[in-house]
GROMACS .gro file of C-alpha atoms in nm:
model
  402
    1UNK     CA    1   9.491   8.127   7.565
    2UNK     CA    2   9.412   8.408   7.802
    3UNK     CA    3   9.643   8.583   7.965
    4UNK     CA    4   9.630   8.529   8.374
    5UNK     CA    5   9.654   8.808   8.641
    6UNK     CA    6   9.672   8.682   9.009
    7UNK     CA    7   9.527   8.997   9.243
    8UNK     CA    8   9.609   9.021   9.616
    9UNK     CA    9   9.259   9.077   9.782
   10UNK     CA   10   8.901   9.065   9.709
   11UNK     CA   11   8.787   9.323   9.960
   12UNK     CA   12   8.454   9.524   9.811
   13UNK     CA   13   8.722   9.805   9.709
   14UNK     CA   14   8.906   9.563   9.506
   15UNK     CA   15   8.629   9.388   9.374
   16UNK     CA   16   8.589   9.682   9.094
   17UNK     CA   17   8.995   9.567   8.985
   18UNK     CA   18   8.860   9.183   8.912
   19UNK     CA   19   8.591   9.307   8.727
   20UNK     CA   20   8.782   9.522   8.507
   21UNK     CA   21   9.012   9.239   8.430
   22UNK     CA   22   8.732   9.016   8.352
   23UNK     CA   23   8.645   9.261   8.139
   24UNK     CA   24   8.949   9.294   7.938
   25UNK     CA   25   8.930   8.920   7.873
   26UNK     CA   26   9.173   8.758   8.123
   27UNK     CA   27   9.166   8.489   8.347
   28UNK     CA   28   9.148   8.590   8.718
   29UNK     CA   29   9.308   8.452   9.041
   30UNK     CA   30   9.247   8.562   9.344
   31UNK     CA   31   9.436   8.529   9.689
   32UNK     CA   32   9.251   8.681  10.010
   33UNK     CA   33   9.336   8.470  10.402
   34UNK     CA   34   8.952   8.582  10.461
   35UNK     CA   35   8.728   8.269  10.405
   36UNK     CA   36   8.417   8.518  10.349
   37UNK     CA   37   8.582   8.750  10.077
   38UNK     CA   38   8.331   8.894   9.800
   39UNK     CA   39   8.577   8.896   9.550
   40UNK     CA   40   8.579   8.537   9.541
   41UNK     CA   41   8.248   8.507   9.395
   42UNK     CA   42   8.361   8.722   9.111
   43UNK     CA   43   8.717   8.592   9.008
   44UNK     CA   44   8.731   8.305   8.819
   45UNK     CA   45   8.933   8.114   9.060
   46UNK     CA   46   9.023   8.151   9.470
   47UNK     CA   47   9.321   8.042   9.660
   48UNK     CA   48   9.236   8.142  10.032
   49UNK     CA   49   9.610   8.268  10.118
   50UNK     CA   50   9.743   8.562  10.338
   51UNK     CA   51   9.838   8.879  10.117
   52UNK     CA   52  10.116   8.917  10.318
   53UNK     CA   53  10.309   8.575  10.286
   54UNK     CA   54  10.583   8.610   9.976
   55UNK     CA   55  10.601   8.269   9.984
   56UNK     CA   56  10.266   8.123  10.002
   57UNK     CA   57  10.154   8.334   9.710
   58UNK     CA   58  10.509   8.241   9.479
   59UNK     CA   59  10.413   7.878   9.500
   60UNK     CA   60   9.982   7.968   9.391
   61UNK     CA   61  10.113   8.159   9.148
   62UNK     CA   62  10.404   7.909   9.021
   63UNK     CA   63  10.121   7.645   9.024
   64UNK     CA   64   9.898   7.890   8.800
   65UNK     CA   65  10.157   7.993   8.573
   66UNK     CA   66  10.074   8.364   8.600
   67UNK     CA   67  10.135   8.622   8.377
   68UNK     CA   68  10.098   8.938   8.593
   69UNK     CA   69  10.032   8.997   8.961
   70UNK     CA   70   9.869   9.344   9.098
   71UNK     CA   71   9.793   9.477   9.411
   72UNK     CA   72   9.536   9.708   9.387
   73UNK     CA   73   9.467   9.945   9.643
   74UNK     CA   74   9.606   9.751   9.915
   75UNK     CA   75   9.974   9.870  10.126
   76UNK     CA   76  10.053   9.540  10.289
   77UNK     CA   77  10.045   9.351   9.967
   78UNK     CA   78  10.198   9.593   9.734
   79UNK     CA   79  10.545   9.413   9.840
   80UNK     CA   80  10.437   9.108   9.796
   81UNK     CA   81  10.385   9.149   9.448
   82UNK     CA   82  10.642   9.273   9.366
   83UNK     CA   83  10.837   9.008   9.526
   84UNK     CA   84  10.645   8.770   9.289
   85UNK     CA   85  10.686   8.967   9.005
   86UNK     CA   86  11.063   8.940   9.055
   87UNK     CA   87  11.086   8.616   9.125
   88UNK     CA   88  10.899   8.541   8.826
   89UNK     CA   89  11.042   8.741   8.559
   90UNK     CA   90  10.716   8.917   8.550
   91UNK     CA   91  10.683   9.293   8.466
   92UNK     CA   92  10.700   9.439   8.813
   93UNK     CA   93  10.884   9.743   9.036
   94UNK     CA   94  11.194   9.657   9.229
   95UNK     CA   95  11.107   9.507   9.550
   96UNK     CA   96  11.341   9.667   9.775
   97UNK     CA   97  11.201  10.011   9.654
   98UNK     CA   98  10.854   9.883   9.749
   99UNK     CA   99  10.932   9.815  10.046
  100UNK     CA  100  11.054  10.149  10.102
  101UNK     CA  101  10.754  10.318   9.990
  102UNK     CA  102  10.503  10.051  10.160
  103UNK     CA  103  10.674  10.115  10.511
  104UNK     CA  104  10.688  10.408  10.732
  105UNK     CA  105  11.004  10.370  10.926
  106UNK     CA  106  11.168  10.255  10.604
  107UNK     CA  107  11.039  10.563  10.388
  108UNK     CA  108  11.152  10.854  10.630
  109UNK     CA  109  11.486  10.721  10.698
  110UNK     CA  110  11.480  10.685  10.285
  111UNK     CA  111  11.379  11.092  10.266
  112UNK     CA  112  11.611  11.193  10.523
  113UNK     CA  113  11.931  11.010  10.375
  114UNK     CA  114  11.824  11.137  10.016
  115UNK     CA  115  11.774  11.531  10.045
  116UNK     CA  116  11.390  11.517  10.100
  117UNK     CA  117  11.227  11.680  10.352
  118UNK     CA  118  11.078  11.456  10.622
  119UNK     CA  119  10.985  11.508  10.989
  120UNK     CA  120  11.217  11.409  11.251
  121UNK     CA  121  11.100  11.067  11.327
  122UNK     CA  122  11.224  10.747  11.537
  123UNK     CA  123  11.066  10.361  11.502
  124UNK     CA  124  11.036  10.182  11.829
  125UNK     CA  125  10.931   9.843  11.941
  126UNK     CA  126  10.896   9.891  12.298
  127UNK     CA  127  10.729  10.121  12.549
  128UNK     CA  128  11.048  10.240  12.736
  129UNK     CA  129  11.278  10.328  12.350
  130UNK     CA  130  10.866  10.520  12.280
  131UNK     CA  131  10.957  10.702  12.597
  132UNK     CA  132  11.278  10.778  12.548
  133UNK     CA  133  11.242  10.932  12.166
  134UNK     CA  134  10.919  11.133  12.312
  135UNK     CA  135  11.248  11.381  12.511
  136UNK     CA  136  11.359  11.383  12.226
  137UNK     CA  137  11.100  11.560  12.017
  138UNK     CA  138  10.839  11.826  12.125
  139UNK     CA  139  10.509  11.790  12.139
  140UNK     CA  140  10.245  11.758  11.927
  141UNK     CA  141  10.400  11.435  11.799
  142UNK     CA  142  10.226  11.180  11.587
  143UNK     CA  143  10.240  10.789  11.669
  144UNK     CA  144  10.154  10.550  11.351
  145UNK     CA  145  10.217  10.190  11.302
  146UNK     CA  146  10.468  10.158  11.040
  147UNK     CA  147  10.246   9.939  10.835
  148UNK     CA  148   9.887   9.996  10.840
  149UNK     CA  149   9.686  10.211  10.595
  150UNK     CA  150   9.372  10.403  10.618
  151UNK     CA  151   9.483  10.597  10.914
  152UNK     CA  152   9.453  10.295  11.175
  153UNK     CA  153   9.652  10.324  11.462
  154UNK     CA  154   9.746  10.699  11.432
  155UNK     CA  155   9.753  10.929  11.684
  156UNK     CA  156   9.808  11.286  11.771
  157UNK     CA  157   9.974  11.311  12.119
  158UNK     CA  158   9.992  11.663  12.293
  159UNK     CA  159  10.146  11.530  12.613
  160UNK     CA  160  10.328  11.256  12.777
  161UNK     CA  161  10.013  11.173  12.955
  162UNK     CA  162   9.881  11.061  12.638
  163UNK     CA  163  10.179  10.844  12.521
  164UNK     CA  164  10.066  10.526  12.685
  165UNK     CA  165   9.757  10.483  12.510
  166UNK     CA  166   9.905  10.614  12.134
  167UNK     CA  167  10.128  10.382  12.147
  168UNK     CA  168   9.906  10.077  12.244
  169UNK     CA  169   9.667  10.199  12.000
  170UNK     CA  170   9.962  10.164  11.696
  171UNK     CA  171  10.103   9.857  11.807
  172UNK     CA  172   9.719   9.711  11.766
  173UNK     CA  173   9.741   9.747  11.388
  174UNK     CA  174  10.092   9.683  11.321
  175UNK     CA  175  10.183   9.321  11.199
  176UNK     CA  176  10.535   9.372  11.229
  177UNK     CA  177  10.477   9.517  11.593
  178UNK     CA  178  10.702   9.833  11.525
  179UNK     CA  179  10.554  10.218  11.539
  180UNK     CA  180  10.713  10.531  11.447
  181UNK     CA  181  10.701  10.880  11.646
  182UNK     CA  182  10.753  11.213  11.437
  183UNK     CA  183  10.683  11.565  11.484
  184UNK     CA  184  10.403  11.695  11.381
  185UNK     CA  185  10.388  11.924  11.115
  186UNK     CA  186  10.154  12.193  11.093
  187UNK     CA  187   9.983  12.253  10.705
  188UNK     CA  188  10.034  12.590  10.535
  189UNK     CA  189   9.678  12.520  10.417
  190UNK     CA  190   9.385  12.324  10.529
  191UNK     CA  191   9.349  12.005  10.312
  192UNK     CA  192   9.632  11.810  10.250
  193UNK     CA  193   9.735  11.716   9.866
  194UNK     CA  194   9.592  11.378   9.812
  195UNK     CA  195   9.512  11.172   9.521
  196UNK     CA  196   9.728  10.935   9.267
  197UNK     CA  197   9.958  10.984   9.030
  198UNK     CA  198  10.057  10.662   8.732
  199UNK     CA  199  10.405  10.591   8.627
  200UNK     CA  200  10.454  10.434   8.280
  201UNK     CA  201  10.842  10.378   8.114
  202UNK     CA  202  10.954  10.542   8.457
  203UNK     CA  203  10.766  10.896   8.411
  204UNK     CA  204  10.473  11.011   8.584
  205UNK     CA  205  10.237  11.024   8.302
  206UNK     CA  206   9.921  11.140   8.468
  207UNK     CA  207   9.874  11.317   8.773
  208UNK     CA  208   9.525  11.318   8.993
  209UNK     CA  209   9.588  11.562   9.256
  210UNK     CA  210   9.264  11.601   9.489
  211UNK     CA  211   9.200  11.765   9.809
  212UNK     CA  212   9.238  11.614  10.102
  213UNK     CA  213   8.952  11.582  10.377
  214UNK     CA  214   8.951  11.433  10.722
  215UNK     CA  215   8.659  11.295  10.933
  216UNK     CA  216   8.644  11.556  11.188
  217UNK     CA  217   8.404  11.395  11.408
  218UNK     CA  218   8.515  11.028  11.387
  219UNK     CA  219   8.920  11.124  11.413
  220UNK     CA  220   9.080  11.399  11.225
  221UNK     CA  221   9.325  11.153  11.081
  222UNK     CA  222   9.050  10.876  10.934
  223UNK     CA  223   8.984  10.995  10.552
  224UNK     CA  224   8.663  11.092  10.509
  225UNK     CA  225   8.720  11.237  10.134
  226UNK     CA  226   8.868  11.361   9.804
  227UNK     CA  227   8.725  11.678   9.656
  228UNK     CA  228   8.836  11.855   9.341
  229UNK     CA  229   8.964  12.092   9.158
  230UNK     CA  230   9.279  12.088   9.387
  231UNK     CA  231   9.272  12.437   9.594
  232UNK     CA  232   9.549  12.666   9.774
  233UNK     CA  233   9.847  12.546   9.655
  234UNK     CA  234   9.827  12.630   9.220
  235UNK     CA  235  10.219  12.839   9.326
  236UNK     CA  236  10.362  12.509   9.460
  237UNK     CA  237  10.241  12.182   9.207
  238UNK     CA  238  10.539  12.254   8.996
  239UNK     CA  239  10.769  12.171   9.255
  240UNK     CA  240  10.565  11.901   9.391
  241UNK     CA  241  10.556  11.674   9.054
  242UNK     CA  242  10.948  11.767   9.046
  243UNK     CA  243  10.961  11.583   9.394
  244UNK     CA  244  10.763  11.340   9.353
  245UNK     CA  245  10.904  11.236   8.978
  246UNK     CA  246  11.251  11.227   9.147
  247UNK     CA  247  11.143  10.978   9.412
  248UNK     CA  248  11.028  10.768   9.138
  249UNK     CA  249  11.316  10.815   8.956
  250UNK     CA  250  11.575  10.747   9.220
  251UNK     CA  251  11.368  10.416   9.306
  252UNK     CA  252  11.388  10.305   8.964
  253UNK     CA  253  11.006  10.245   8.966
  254UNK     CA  254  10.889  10.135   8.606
  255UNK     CA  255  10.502  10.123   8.623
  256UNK     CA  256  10.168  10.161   8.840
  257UNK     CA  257   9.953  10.329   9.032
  258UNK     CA  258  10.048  10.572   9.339
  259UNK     CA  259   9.864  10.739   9.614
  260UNK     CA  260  10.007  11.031   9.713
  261UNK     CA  261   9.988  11.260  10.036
  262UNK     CA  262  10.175  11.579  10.080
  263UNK     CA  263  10.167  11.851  10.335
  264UNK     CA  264  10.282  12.168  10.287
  265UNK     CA  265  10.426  12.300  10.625
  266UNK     CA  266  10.333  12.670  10.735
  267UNK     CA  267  10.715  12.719  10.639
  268UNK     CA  268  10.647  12.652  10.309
  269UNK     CA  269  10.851  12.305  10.314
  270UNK     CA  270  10.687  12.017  10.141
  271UNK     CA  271  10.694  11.691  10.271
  272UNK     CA  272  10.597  11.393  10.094
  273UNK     CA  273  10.404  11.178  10.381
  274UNK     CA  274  10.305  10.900  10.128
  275UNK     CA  275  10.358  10.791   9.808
  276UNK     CA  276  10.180  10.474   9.872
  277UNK     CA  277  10.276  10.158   9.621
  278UNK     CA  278   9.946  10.104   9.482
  279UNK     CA  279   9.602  10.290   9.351
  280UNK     CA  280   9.393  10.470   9.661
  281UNK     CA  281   9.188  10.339   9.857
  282UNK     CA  282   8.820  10.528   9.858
  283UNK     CA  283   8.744  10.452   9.482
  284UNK     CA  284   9.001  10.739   9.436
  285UNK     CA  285   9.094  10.578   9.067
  286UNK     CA  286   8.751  10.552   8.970
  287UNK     CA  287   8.687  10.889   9.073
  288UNK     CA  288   8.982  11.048   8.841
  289UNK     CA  289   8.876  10.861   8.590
  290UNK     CA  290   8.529  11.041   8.583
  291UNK     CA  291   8.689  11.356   8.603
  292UNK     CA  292   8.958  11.321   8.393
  293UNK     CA  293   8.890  10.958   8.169
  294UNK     CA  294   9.209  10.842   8.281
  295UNK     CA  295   9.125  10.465   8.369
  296UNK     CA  296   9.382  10.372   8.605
  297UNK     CA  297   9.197  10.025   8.685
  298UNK     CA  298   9.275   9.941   8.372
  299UNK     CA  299   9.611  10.111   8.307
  300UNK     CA  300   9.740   9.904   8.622
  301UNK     CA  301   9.608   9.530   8.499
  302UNK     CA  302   9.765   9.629   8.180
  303UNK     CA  303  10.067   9.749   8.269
  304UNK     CA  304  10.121   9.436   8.530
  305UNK     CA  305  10.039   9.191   8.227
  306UNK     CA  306  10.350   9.400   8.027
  307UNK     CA  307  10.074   9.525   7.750
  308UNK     CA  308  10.076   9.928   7.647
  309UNK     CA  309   9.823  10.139   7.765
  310UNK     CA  310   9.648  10.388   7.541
  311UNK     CA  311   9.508  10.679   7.747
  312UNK     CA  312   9.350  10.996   7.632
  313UNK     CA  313   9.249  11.290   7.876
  314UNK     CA  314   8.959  11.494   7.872
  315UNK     CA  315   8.957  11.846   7.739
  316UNK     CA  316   8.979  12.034   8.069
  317UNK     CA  317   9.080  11.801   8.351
  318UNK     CA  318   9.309  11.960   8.557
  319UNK     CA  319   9.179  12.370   8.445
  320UNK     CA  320   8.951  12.554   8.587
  321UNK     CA  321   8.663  12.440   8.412
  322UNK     CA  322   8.395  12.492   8.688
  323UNK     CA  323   8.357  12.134   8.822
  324UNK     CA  324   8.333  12.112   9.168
  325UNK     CA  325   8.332  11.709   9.301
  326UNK     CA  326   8.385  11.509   9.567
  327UNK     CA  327   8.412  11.129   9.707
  328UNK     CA  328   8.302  11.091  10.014
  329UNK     CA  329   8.369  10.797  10.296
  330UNK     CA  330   7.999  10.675  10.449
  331UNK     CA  331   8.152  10.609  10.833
  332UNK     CA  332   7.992  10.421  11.108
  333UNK     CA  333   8.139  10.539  11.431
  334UNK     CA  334   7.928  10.303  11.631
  335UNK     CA  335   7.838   9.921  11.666
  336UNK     CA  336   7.488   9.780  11.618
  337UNK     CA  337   7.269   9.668  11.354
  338UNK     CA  338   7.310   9.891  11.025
  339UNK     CA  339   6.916  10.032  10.920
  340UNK     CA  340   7.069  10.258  10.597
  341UNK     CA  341   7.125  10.605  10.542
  342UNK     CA  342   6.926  10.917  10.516
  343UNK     CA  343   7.097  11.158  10.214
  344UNK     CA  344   6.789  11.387  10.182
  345UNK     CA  345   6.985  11.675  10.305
  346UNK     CA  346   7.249  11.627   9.996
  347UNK     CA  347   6.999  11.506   9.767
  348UNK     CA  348   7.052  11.747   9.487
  349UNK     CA  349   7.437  11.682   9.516
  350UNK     CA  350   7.436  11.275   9.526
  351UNK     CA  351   7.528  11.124   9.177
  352UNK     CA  352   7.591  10.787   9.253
  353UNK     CA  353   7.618  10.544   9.594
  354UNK     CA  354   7.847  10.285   9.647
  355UNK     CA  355   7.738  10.056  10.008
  356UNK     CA  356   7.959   9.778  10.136
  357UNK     CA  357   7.695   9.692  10.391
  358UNK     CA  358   7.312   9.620  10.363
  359UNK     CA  359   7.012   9.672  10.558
  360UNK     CA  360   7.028   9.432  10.867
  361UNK     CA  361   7.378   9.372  10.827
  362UNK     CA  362   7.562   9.369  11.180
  363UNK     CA  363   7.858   9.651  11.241
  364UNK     CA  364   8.147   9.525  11.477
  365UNK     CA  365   8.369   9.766  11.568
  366UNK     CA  366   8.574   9.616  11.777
  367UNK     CA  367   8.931   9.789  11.804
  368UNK     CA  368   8.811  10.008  11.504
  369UNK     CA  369   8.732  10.379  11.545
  370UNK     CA  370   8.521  10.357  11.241
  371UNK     CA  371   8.352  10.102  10.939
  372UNK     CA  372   8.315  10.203  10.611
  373UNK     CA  373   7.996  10.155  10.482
  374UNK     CA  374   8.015  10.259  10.165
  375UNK     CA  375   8.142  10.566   9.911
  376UNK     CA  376   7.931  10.886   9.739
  377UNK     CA  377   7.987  11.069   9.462
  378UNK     CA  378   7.858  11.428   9.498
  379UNK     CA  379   7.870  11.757   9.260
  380UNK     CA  380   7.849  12.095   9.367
  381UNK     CA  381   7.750  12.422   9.265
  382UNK     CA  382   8.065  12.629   9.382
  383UNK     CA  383   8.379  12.540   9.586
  384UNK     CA  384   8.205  12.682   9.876
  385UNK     CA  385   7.925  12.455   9.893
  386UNK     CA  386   8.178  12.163   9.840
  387UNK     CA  387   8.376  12.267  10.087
  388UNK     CA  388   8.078  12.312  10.331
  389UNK     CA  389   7.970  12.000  10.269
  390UNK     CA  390   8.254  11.799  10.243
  391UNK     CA  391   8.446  11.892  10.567
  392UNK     CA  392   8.112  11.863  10.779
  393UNK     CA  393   7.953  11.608  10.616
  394UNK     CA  394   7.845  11.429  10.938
  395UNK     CA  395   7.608  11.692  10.966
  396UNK     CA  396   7.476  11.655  10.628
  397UNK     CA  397   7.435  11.261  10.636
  398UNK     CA  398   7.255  11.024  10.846
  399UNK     CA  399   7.386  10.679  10.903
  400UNK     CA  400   7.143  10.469  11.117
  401UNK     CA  401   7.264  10.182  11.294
  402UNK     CA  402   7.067  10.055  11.630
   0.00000   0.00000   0.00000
């Protein structure tokens, strides 16, 4: 018989992790509250549950008689499967630790107490405790929900005059209706270190550091890429993995996938923003494994099932071996109907295009600064012309939506 792997969400991101499991031979179940989920139409069976209730998705998965549970590239359900995994006897990370690593407020006060540098931060639930912690640090601050991913809810403020509306903005993308305030720290370098990293036995056995980029024109906080090689900071990686292998460590984490996001402070001081309890977001995995033939996709439905994973790496990942690439974020910034996308300016870089959304398909945003329609792979000549590209790439690509 087949072994079974329950996966928390069928969103067209996480669609590529049911495939893969297919793939391998096992049996697929699927939880995901939304009624209209793609991923339902791929796994071989569909329990319409919430992500996010512990308890809902113990009893499916009691009633299945699972043999692994993943979350793949999703924050708010990373917990929740570990909680079944526990529960279970299933192979799984510690809950509690998690938790710390899937919430914000949980994770700095975690850094703080444990020698790691973190900015000075406070979690609030009300307007008047958001005022009162804003005397308390300087401005620039950042507001962020303490539990939403993708950059929703986050805010730069410069001024009090700008409180107000930060921290209405967070609290509209927090489920648990908390936010935390922290200083903002200023980067030594212009991309943040982004990326994953994948723990196996305990030990980081493969690390996929990438550049960070930010949509500029959208909101400098909303992800609009990953580029590599990594740039600017060759002096400091050491040091990094030595940080980053100790969190793991002290949280007793035994397998899976992390995202990772450092910033390197003009002082030199790094600070580990997120190590994120699952694989990236952004197709990030798939991307590392063209570069490198690390298959994390597969590595993490392995490792959740309790079987060994057998990975090589290609001769050259992570040297300077004169590949310049990047994944790229397709953004709609506006509502209206979506008509496609013009990439005749990048034409010689595209190598392959990933949409979400189709011609005549309608594009809410609501409360949303942004949509994703869809991801790019693109391949340069030089770091310069990724670079270029990359960080403006509103300029370089046309998304039309009337």
């Amino acid at each position: 018989m087949p072994l079974k792997i329950m996966l928390l969400g069928g969103s067209p991101q996480q669609i590529i992790a049911i495939k893969k499991a297919k793939e391998l031979g096992f049996i697929t179940i699927l939880c995901d509250y939304l009624p209209d989920n793609p991923g339902q139409y791929v796994a071989d069976k569909f329990y319409q549950t919430s992500t996010t209730d512990k308890y809902e998705v113990l009893e499916v998965a009691k009633s299945e008689s699972i043999d692994g549970i993943l979350s793949y590239a999703s924050d708010p359900a990373a917990p929740i499967a570990a909680f079944v995994a526990n529960e279970l006897g299933l192979p799984g990370n510690p809950y509690k630790s998690v938790e710390i690593l899937g919430y914000k407020d949980l994770f700095r006060r975690y850094l703080t107490e444990n020698g790691f540098q973190s900015p000075i931060s406070y979690m609030v639930e009300n307007y008047d405790d958001c005022l009162t912690n804003a005397e308390k640090l300087s401005f620039p601050l950042m507001v962020k929900p303490v539990d939403s991913a993708g950059s929703k809810g986050v805010t730069k403020v410069g001024s009090m005059e700008g409180l107000q509306r930060a921290f209405d903005y967070a609290m509209a993308y927090s489920k648990s209706c908390k936010i935390i305030m922290e200083t903002y720290i200023v980067q030594e370098h212009k991309h943040m270190i982004s990326g994953d990293c994948f723990v196996i036995g305990g030990k980081i056995v493969f690390w996929g550091f990438l550049n960070g980029h930010k949509c500029l024109k959208v909101n400098p906080f909303v992800p609009t890429g990953t580029s590599y090689p990594l740039d600017d900071y060759q002096d400091r990686i050491d040091e990094v993995k030595n940080q980053i292998q100790r969190l793991i460590s002290d949280l007793d984490i035994e397998f899976g996938g992390f995202n990772i996001e450092v910033i390197i402070s003009k002082e030199g001081k790094i600070n580990i923003i997120e190590l994120g309890p699952r694989n990236g977001g952004n197709m990030i995995p798939d991307f590392l494994y063209r570069l490198s033939g690390f298959d994390m996709i597969e590595a993490s439905i392995k490792c959740a099932l309790g079987l060994p994973y057998d990975y090589r790496i290609k001769v050259g990942y992570g040297t300077e071996d004169d590949t310049y690439m990047a994944a790229c974020v397709l953004h709609a910034s506006q509502s209206g109907v979506f008509q496609g996308v013009d990439l005749s300016l990048i034409k010689d870089e595209v190598r392959e295009v990933f949409l979400y959304s189709q011609k005549g398909d309608v594009i809410e945003l609501g409360n949303l600064t942004h949509y994703t329609l869809g991801i790019i792979f693109l391949e340069f000549a030089s770091k310069t012309d990724m670079h270029r590209i990359v960080d403006h790439l509103h300029d370089y690509v046309r998304i039309n939506i009337k």
